[in-house]
CSV table of C-alpha atoms and ligand atoms in Angstrom, one decimal:
chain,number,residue,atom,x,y,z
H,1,UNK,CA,0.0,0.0,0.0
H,2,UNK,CA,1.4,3.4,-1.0
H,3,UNK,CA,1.5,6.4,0.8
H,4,UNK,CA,-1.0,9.1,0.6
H,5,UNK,CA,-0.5,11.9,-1.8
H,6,UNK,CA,1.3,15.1,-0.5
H,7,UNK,CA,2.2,12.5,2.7
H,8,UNK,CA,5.9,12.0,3.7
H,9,UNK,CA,7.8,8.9,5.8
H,10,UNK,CA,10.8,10.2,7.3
H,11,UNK,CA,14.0,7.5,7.2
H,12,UNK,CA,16.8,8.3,9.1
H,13,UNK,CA,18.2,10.8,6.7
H,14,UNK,CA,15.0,12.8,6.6
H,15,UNK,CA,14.7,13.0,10.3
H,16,UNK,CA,18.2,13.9,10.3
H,17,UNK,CA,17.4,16.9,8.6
H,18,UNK,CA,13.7,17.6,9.8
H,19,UNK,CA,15.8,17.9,13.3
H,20,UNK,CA,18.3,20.0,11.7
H,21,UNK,CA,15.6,22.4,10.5
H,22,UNK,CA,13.4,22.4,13.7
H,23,UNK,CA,16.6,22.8,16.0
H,24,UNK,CA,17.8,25.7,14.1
H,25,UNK,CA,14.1,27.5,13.7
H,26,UNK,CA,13.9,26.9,17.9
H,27,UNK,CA,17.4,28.5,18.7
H,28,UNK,CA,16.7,31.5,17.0
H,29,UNK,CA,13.4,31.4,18.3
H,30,UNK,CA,14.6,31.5,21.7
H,31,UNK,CA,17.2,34.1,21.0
H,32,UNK,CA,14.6,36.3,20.1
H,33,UNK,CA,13.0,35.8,23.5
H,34,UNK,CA,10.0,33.6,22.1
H,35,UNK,CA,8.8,31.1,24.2
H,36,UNK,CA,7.3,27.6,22.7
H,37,UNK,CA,4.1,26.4,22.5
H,38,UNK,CA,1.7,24.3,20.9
H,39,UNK,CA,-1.8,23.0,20.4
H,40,UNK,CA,-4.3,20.3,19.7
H,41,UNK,CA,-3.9,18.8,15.9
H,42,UNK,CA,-7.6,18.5,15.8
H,43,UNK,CA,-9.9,21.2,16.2
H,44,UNK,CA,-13.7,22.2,15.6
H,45,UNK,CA,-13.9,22.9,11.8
H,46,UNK,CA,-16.2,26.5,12.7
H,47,UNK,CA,-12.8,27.5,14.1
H,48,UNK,CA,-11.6,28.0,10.7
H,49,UNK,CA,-14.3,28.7,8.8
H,50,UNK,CA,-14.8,32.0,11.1
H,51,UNK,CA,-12.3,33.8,9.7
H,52,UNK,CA,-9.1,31.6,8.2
H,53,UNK,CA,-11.3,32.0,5.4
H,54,UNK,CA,-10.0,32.5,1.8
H,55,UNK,CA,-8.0,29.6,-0.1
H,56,UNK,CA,-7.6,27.5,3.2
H,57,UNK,CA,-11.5,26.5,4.0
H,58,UNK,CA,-11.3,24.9,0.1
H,59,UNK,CA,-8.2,22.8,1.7
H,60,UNK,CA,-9.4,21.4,5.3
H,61,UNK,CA,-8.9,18.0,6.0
H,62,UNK,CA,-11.9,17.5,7.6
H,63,UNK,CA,-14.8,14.8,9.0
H,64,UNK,CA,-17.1,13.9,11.5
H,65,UNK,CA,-16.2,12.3,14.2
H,66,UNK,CA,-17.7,9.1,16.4
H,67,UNK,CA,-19.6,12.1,18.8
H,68,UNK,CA,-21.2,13.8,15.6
H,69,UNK,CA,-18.9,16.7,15.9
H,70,UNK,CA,-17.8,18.2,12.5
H,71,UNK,CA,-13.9,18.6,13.0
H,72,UNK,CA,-11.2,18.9,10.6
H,73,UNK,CA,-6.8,18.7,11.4
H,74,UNK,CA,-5.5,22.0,11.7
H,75,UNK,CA,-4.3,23.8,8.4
H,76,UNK,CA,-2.7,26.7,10.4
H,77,UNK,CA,-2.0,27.5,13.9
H,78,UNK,CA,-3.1,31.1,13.8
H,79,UNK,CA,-7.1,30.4,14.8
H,80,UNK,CA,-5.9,28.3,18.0
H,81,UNK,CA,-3.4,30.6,19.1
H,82,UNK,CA,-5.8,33.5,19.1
H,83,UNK,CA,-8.0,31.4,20.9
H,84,UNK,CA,-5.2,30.2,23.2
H,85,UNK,CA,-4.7,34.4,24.4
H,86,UNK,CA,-7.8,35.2,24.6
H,87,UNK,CA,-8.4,32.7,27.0
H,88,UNK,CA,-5.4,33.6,29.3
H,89,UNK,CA,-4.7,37.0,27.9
H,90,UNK,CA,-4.2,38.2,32.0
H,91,UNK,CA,-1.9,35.6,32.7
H,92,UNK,CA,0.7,36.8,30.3
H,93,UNK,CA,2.7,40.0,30.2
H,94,UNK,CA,2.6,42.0,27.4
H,95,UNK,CA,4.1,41.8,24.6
H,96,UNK,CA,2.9,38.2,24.5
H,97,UNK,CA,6.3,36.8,21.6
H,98,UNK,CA,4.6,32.6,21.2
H,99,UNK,CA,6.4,30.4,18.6
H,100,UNK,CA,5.3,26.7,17.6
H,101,UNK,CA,6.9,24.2,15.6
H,102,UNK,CA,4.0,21.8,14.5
H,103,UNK,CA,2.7,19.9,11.5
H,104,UNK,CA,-0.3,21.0,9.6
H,105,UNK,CA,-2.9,19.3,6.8
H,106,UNK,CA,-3.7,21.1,4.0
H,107,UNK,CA,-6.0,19.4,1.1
H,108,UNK,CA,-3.5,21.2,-1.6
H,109,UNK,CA,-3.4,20.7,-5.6
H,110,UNK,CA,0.0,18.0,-6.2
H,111,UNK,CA,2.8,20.8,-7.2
H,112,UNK,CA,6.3,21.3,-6.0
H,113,UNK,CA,6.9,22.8,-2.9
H,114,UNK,CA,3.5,22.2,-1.0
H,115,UNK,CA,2.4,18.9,0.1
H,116,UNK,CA,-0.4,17.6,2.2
H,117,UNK,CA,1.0,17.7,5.7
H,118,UNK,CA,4.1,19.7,6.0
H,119,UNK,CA,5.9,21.0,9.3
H,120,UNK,CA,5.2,25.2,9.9
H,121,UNK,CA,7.5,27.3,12.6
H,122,UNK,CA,5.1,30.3,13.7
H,123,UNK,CA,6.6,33.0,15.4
H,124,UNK,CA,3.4,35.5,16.9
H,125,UNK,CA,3.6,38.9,19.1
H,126,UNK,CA,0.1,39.7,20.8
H,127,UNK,CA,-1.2,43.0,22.5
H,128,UNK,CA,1.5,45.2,20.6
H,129,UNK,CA,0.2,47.3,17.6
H,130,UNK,CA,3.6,48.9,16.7
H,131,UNK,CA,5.5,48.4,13.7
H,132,UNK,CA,7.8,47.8,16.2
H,133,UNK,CA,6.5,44.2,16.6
H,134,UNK,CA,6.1,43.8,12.6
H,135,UNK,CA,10.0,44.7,12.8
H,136,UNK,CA,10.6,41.8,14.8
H,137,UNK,CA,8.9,39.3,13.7
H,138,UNK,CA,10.3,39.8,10.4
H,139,UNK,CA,14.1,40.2,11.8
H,140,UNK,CA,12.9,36.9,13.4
H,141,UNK,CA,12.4,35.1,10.1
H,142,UNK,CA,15.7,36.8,8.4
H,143,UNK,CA,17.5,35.5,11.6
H,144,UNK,CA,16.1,32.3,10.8
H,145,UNK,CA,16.8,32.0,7.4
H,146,UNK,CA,20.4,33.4,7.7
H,147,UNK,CA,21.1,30.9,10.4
H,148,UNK,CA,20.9,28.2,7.9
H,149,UNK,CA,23.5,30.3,6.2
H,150,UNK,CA,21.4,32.5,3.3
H,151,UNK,CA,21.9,35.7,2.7
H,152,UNK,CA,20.7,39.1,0.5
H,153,UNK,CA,21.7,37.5,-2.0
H,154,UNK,CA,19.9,34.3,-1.6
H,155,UNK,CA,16.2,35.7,0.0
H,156,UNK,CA,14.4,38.6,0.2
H,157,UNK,CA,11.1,39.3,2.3
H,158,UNK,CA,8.5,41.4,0.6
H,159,UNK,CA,6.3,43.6,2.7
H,160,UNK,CA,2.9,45.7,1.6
H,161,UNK,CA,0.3,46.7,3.8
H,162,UNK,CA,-3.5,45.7,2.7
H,163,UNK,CA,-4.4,49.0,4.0
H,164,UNK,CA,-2.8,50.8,1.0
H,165,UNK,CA,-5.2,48.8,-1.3
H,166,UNK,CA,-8.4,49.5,1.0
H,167,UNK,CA,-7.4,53.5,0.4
H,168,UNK,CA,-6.8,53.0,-3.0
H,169,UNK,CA,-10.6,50.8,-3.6
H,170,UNK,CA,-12.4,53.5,-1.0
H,171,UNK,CA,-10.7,56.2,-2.9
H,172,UNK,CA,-11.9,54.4,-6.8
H,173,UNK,CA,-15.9,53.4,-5.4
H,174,UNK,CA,-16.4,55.4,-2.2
H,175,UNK,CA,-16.5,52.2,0.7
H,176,UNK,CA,-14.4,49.2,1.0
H,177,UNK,CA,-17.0,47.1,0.3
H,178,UNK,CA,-16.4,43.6,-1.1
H,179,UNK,CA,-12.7,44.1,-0.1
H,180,UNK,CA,-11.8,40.6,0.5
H,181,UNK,CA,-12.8,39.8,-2.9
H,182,UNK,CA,-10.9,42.3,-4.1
H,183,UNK,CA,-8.0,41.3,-2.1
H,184,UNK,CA,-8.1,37.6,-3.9
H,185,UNK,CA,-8.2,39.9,-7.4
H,186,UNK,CA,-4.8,41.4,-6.1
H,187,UNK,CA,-3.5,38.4,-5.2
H,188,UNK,CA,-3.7,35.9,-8.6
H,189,UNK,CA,-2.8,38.8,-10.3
H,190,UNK,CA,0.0,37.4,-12.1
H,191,UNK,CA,-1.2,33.9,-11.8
H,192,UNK,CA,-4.4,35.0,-13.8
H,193,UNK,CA,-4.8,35.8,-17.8
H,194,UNK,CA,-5.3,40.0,-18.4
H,195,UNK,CA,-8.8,39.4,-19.7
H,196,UNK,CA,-10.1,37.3,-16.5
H,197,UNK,CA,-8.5,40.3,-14.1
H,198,UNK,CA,-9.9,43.1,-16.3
H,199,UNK,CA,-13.5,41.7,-16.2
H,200,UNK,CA,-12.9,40.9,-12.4
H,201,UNK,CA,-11.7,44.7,-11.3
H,202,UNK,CA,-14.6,46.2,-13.6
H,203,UNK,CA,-17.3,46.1,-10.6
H,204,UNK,CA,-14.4,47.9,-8.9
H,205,UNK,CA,-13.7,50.7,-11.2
H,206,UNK,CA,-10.4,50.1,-11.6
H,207,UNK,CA,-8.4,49.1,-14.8
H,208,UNK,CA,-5.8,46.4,-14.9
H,209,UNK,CA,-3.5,49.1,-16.0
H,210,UNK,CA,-4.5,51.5,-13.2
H,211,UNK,CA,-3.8,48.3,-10.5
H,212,UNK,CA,-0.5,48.0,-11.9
H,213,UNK,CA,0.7,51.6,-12.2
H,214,UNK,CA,-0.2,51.8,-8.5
H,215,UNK,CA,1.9,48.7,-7.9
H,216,UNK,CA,4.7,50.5,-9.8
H,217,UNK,CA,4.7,53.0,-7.0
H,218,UNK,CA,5.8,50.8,-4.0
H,219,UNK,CA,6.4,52.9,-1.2
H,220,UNK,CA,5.0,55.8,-1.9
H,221,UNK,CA,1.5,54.1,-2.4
H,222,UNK,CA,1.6,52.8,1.2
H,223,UNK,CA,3.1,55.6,3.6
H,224,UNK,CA,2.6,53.4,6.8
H,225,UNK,CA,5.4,50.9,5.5
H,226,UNK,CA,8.0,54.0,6.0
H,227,UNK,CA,7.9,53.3,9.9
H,228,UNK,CA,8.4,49.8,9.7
H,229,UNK,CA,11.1,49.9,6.9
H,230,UNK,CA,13.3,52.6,9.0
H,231,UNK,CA,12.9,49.8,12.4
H,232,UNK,CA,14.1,47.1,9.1
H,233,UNK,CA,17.1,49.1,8.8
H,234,UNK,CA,17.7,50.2,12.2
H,235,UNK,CA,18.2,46.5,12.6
H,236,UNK,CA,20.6,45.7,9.9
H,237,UNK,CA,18.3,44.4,7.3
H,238,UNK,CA,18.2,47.1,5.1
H,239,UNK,CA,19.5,44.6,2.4
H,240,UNK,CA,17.0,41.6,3.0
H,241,UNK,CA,13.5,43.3,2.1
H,242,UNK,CA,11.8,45.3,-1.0
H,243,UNK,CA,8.1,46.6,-0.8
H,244,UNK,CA,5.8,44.9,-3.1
H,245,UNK,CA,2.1,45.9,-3.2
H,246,UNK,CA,1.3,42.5,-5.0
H,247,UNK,CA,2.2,40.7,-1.6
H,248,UNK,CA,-1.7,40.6,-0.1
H,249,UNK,CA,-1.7,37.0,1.1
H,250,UNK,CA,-4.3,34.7,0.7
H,251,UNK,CA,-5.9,34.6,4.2
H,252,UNK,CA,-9.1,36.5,5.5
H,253,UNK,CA,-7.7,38.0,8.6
H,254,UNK,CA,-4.9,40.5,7.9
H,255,UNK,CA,-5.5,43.6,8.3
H,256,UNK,CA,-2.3,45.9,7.7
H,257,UNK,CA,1.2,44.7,7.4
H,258,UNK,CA,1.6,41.5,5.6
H,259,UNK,CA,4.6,40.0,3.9
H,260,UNK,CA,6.1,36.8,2.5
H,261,UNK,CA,9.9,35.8,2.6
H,262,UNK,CA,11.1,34.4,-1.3
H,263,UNK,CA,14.2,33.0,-2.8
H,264,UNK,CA,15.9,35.6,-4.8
H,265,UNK,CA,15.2,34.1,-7.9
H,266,UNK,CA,12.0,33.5,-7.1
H,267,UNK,CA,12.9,29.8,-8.4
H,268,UNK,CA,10.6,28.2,-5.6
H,269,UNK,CA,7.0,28.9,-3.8
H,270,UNK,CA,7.1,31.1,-1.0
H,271,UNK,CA,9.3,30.2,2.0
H,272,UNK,CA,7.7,32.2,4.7
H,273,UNK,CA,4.5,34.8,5.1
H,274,UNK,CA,2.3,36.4,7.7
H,275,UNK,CA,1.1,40.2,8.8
H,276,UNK,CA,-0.8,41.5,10.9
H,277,UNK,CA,-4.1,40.2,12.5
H,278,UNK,CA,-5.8,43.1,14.8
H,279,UNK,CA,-9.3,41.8,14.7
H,280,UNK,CA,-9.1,37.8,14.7
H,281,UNK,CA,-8.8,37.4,19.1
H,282,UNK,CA,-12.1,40.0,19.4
H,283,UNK,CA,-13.8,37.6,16.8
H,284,UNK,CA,-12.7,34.2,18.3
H,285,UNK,CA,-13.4,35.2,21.2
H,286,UNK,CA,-16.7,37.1,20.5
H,287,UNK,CA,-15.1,40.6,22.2
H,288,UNK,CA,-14.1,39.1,25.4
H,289,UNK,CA,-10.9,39.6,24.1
H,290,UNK,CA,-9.0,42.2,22.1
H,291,UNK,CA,-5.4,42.3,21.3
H,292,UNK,CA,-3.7,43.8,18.4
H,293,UNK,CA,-1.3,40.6,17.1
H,294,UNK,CA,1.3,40.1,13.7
H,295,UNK,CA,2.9,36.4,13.5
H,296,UNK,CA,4.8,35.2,10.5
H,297,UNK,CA,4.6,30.9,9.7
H,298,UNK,CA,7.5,29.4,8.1
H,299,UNK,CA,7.7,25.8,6.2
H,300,UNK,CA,10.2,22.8,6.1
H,301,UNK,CA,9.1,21.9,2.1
H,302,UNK,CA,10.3,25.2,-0.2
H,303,UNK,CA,12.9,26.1,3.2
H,304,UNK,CA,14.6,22.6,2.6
H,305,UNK,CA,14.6,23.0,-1.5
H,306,UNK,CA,16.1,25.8,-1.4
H,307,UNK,CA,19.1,24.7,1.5
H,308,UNK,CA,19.8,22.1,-1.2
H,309,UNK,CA,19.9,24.0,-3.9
H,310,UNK,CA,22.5,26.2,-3.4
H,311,UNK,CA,25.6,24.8,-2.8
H,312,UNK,CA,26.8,27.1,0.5
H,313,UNK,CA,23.8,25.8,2.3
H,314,UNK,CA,23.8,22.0,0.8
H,315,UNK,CA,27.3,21.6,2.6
H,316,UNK,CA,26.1,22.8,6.3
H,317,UNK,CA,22.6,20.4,5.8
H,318,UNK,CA,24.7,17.5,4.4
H,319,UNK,CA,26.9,18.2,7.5
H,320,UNK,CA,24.2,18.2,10.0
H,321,UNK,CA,22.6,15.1,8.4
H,322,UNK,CA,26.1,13.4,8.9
H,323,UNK,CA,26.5,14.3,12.7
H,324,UNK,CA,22.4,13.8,13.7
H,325,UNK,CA,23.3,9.9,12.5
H,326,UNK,CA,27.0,9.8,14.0
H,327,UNK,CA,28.1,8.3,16.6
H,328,UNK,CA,30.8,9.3,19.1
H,329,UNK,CA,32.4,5.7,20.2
H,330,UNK,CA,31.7,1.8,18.9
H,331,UNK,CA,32.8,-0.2,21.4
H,332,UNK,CA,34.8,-3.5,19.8
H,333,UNK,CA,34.4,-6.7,21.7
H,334,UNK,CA,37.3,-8.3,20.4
H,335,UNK,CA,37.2,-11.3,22.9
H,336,UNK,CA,33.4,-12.5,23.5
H,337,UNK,CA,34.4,-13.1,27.5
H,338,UNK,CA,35.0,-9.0,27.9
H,339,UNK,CA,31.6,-8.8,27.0
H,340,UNK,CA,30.3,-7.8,30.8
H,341,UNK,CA,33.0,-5.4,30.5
H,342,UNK,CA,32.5,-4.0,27.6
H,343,UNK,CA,28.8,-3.5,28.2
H,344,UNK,CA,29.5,-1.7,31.5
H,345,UNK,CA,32.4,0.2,29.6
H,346,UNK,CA,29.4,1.3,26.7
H,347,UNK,CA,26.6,1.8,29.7
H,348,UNK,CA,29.3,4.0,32.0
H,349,UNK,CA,30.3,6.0,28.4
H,350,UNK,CA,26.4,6.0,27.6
H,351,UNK,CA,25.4,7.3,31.3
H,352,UNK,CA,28.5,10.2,30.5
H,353,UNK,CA,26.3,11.5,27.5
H,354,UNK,CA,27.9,10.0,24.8
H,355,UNK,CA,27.0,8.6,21.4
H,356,UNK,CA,28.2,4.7,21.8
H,357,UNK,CA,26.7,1.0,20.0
H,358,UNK,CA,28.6,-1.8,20.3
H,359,UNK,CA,27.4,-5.8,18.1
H,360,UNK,CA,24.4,-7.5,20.4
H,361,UNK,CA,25.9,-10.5,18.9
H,362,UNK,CA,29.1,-12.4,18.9
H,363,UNK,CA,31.2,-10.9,15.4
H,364,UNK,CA,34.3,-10.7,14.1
H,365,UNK,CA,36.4,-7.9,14.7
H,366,UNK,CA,36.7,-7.0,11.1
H,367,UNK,CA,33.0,-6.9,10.6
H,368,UNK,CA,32.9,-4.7,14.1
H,369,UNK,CA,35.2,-2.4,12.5
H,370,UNK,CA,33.3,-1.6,9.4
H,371,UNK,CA,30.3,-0.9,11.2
H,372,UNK,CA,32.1,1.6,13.4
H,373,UNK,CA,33.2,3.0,10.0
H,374,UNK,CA,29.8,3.1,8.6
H,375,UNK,CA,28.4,4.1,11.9
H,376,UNK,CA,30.8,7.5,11.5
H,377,UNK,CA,32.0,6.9,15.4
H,378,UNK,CA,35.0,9.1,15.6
H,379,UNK,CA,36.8,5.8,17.8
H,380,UNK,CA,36.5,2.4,18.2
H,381,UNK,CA,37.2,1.5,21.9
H,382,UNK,CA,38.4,-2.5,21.9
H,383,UNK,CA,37.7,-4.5,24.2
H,384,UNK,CA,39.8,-7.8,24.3
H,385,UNK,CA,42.2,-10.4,26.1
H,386,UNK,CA,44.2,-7.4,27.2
H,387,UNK,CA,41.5,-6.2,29.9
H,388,UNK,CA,42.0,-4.4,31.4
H,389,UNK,CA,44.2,-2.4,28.9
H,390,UNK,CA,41.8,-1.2,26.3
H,391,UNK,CA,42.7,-0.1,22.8
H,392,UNK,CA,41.4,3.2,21.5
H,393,UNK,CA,41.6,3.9,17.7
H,394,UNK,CA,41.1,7.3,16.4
H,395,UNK,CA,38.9,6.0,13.1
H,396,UNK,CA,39.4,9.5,11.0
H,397,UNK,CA,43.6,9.8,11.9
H,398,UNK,CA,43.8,5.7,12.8
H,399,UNK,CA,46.1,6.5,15.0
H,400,UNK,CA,46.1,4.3,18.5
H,401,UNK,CA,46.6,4.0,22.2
H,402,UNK,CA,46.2,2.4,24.9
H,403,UNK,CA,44.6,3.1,28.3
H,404,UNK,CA,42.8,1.8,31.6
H,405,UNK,CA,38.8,1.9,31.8
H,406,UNK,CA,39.4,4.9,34.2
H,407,UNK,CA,41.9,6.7,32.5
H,408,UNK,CA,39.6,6.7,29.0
H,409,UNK,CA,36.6,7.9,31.0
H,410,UNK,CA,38.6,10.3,32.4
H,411,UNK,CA,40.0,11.4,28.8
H,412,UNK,CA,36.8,11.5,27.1
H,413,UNK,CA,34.9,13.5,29.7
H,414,UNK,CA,31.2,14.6,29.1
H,415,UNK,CA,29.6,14.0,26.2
H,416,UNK,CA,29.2,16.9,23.9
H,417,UNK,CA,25.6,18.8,25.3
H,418,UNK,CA,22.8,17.8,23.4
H,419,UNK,CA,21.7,20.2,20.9
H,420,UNK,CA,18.3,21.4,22.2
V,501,HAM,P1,0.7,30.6,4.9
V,501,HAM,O1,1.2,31.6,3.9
V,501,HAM,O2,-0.5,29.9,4.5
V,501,HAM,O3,0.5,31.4,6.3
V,501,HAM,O4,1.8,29.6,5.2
V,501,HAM,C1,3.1,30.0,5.7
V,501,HAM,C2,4.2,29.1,5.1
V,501,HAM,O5,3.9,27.8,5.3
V,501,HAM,C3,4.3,29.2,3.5
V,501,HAM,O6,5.0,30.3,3.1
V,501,HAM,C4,4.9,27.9,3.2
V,501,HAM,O7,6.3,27.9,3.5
V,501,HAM,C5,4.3,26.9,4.3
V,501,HAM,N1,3.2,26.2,3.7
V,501,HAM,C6,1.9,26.6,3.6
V,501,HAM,N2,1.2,25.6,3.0
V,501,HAM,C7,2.0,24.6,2.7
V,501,HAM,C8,1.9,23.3,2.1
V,501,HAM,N3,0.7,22.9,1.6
V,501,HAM,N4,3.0,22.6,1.9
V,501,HAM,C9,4.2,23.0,2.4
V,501,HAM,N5,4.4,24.2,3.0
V,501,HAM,C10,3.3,25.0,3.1
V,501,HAM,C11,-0.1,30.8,7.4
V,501,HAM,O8,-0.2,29.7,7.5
V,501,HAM,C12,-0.3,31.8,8.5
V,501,HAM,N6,-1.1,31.2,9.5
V,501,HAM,C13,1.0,32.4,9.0
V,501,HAM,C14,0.8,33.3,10.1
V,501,HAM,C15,1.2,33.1,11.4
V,501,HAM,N7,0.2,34.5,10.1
V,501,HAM,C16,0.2,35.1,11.3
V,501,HAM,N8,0.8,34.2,12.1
């Protein structure tokens, strides 16, 4: 039986590098003084239809379940975490700075770069309205990205703020009426033929021409990015972004800011998007609650094409493959009556933190050496008829020595700490 479409199984390699991913997206994280969370991968389907909205209520995975209740897997964190604040919103001091790593269902169309459950980092700041907040969340997902070791030249994030298009439609008919449909106009703009865009930003009064020439004008068509472009630069990133009024997202519940993070070439799907979402805790939580919130939400697929493709960052992700497998010792039982020794030699090693597998099985020391090899332990520890001398062989310089159980302990010391 095959897998499902758009589904993944991870073998060691894959989990190697899923780990690399979510270990790097969590340090930064954490240097940016977020603070993890998560939440339930099965949630009441109303929960997204209330606002998600848009392309997403098209893609839910969703059913009823053995208590009649219509429920569907979670295509986005967003909806819960609003409802996560609002629910708490006194416990927590404010600015509330969440992130999540988590896996989400989508019911997307087969193409490259999106499948059907995929793995999202979300970084979110609640009860701030400044483009202060914006600022970080986006120097967040530069961080991020840079961590893995991209730079300008590699990514850029694209900001525009919705409201500049709601000024622009109130300005053409007088209201912003039938905005969100207007919105989705904006955003298949160039995904759509000229003819099907003209006839759908007629009711509008606006020309296709028109929509573009006020693309064309970038920052001076939306005045409110100024602020957060000069907190951009104030943190170094005046190289990583561009504005780009075609950026409007796809999702109901922005309301200002919103931006997406792309490879320079623009060779893959987006890597990264988000904005802000001012009204989506008062609605979830039917006004108990209201908190001005941005977030961003970041994905493993188009983030781990593009760490392939280019060499600089192949290297480090081939590297970080290589040491998530490795092993630091393989302990050689070169005479089958060490092998209480050697156990207790692998368990006291083991109990010190490090990375140690020795045959369950009688073998011969030639075989037990290959596997160390293959295993990519940096020594071989043997175990033998010398006991209690034990021979320790460097495996990348083969160079040897001998030493007592004690003195090796006491040479190799604690393990390497764990990488969180
Ligand atoms: P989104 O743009 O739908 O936003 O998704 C964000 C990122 O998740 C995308 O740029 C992409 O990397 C990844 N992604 C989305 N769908 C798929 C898929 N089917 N396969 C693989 N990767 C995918 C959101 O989800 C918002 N909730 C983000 C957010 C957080 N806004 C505020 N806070």
């Amino acid at each position: 039986m095959q897998v499902l479409p758009g589904f993944r199984e991870f073998y060691p390699e894959d989990c190697a590098r899923r780990n690399y991913i979510t270990s790097t997206w969590r340090q930064v994280a954490r240097r940016f003084g977020f603070v993890e969370t998560d939440g339930p991968c099965l949630e009441p389907i109303e929960l997204y239809l209330k606002k998600s909205g848009g392309e997403l209520a098209g893609q839910l995975f969703d059913f009823t379940d053995k208590g009649g209740r219509h429920v569907a897997l979670r295509p986005e964190m967003t909806p819960t975490l609003a409802r996560m604040i609002a629910a708490r919103e006194r416990d927590f001091r404010k600015p509330v700075k969440w992130f999540s790593i988590a896996n989400f269902f989508r019911y997307e169309k087969q193409q490259r770069g999106r499948l059907r459950e995929f793995l999202q980092f979300n970084a979110d700041i609640f009860g701030d309205a400044s483009p202060a907040a914006d600022a970080e969340l986006l120097a967040l997902v530069a961080g991020i990205l840079r961590e893995f070791g991209l730079g300008p030249d590699d990514f850029v994030l694209r900001l525009s703020d919705r409201n500049a298009w709601l000024h622009l439609l109130q300005e053409k008919t007088g209201s912003v009426e039938g905005a969100q449909a207007f919105l989705a106009i904006i955003d298949k703009l160039e995904r759509e033929p000229a003819e099907t865009v003209e006839a759908k930003l007629a009711p509008f009064a606006l020309s296709l021409a028109e929509v573009r020439a006020f693309i064309a004008r970038g920052r001076e068509a939306a005045p409110a990015l100024a602020a957060l472009c000069a907190e951009l630069d104030a943190r170094g990133l005046r190289g990583f972004y561009e504005v780009d009024l075609t950026i409007v997202r796809g999702l109901a519940y922005y309301t200002g800011v919103v931006f997406e993070a792309f490879d320079r070439e623009r060779r893959f799907r987006a890597l990264a998007g988000g904005g802000r979402y001012d009204g989506l805790v008062k609605l979830l939580s039917d006004g108990k609650s209201d908190l001005p919130a941005a977030g961003a939400g970041l994905g493993d697929v188009t983030l781990g094409e593009l760490l392939s493709a280019l060499p600089h960052t192949a290297g480090r992700l081939a590297a970080a493959v290589r040491d998530g497998a490795a092993l630091d010792t393989y302990v050689v039982i070169a005479d089958e009556a060490r092998r209480p020794e050697a156990l207790a030699l692998a368990a006291a090693l083991r109990d010190a933190g490090h990375r140690v597998d020795y045959p369950l099985g009688p073998a011969k020391v030639g075989r037990q050496f290959q596997n160390a090899e293959a295993s990519g332990a940096k020594r071989a520890v043997v175990v033998g008829a010398e006991w209690p001398e034990i021979k320790i062989k460097d495996l990348a310089t083969r160079t040897e020595q001998s030493a007592d159980r004690e003195t090796l302990l006491a040479a190799l010391g604690p393990a390497r700490p764990d990488k969180p």
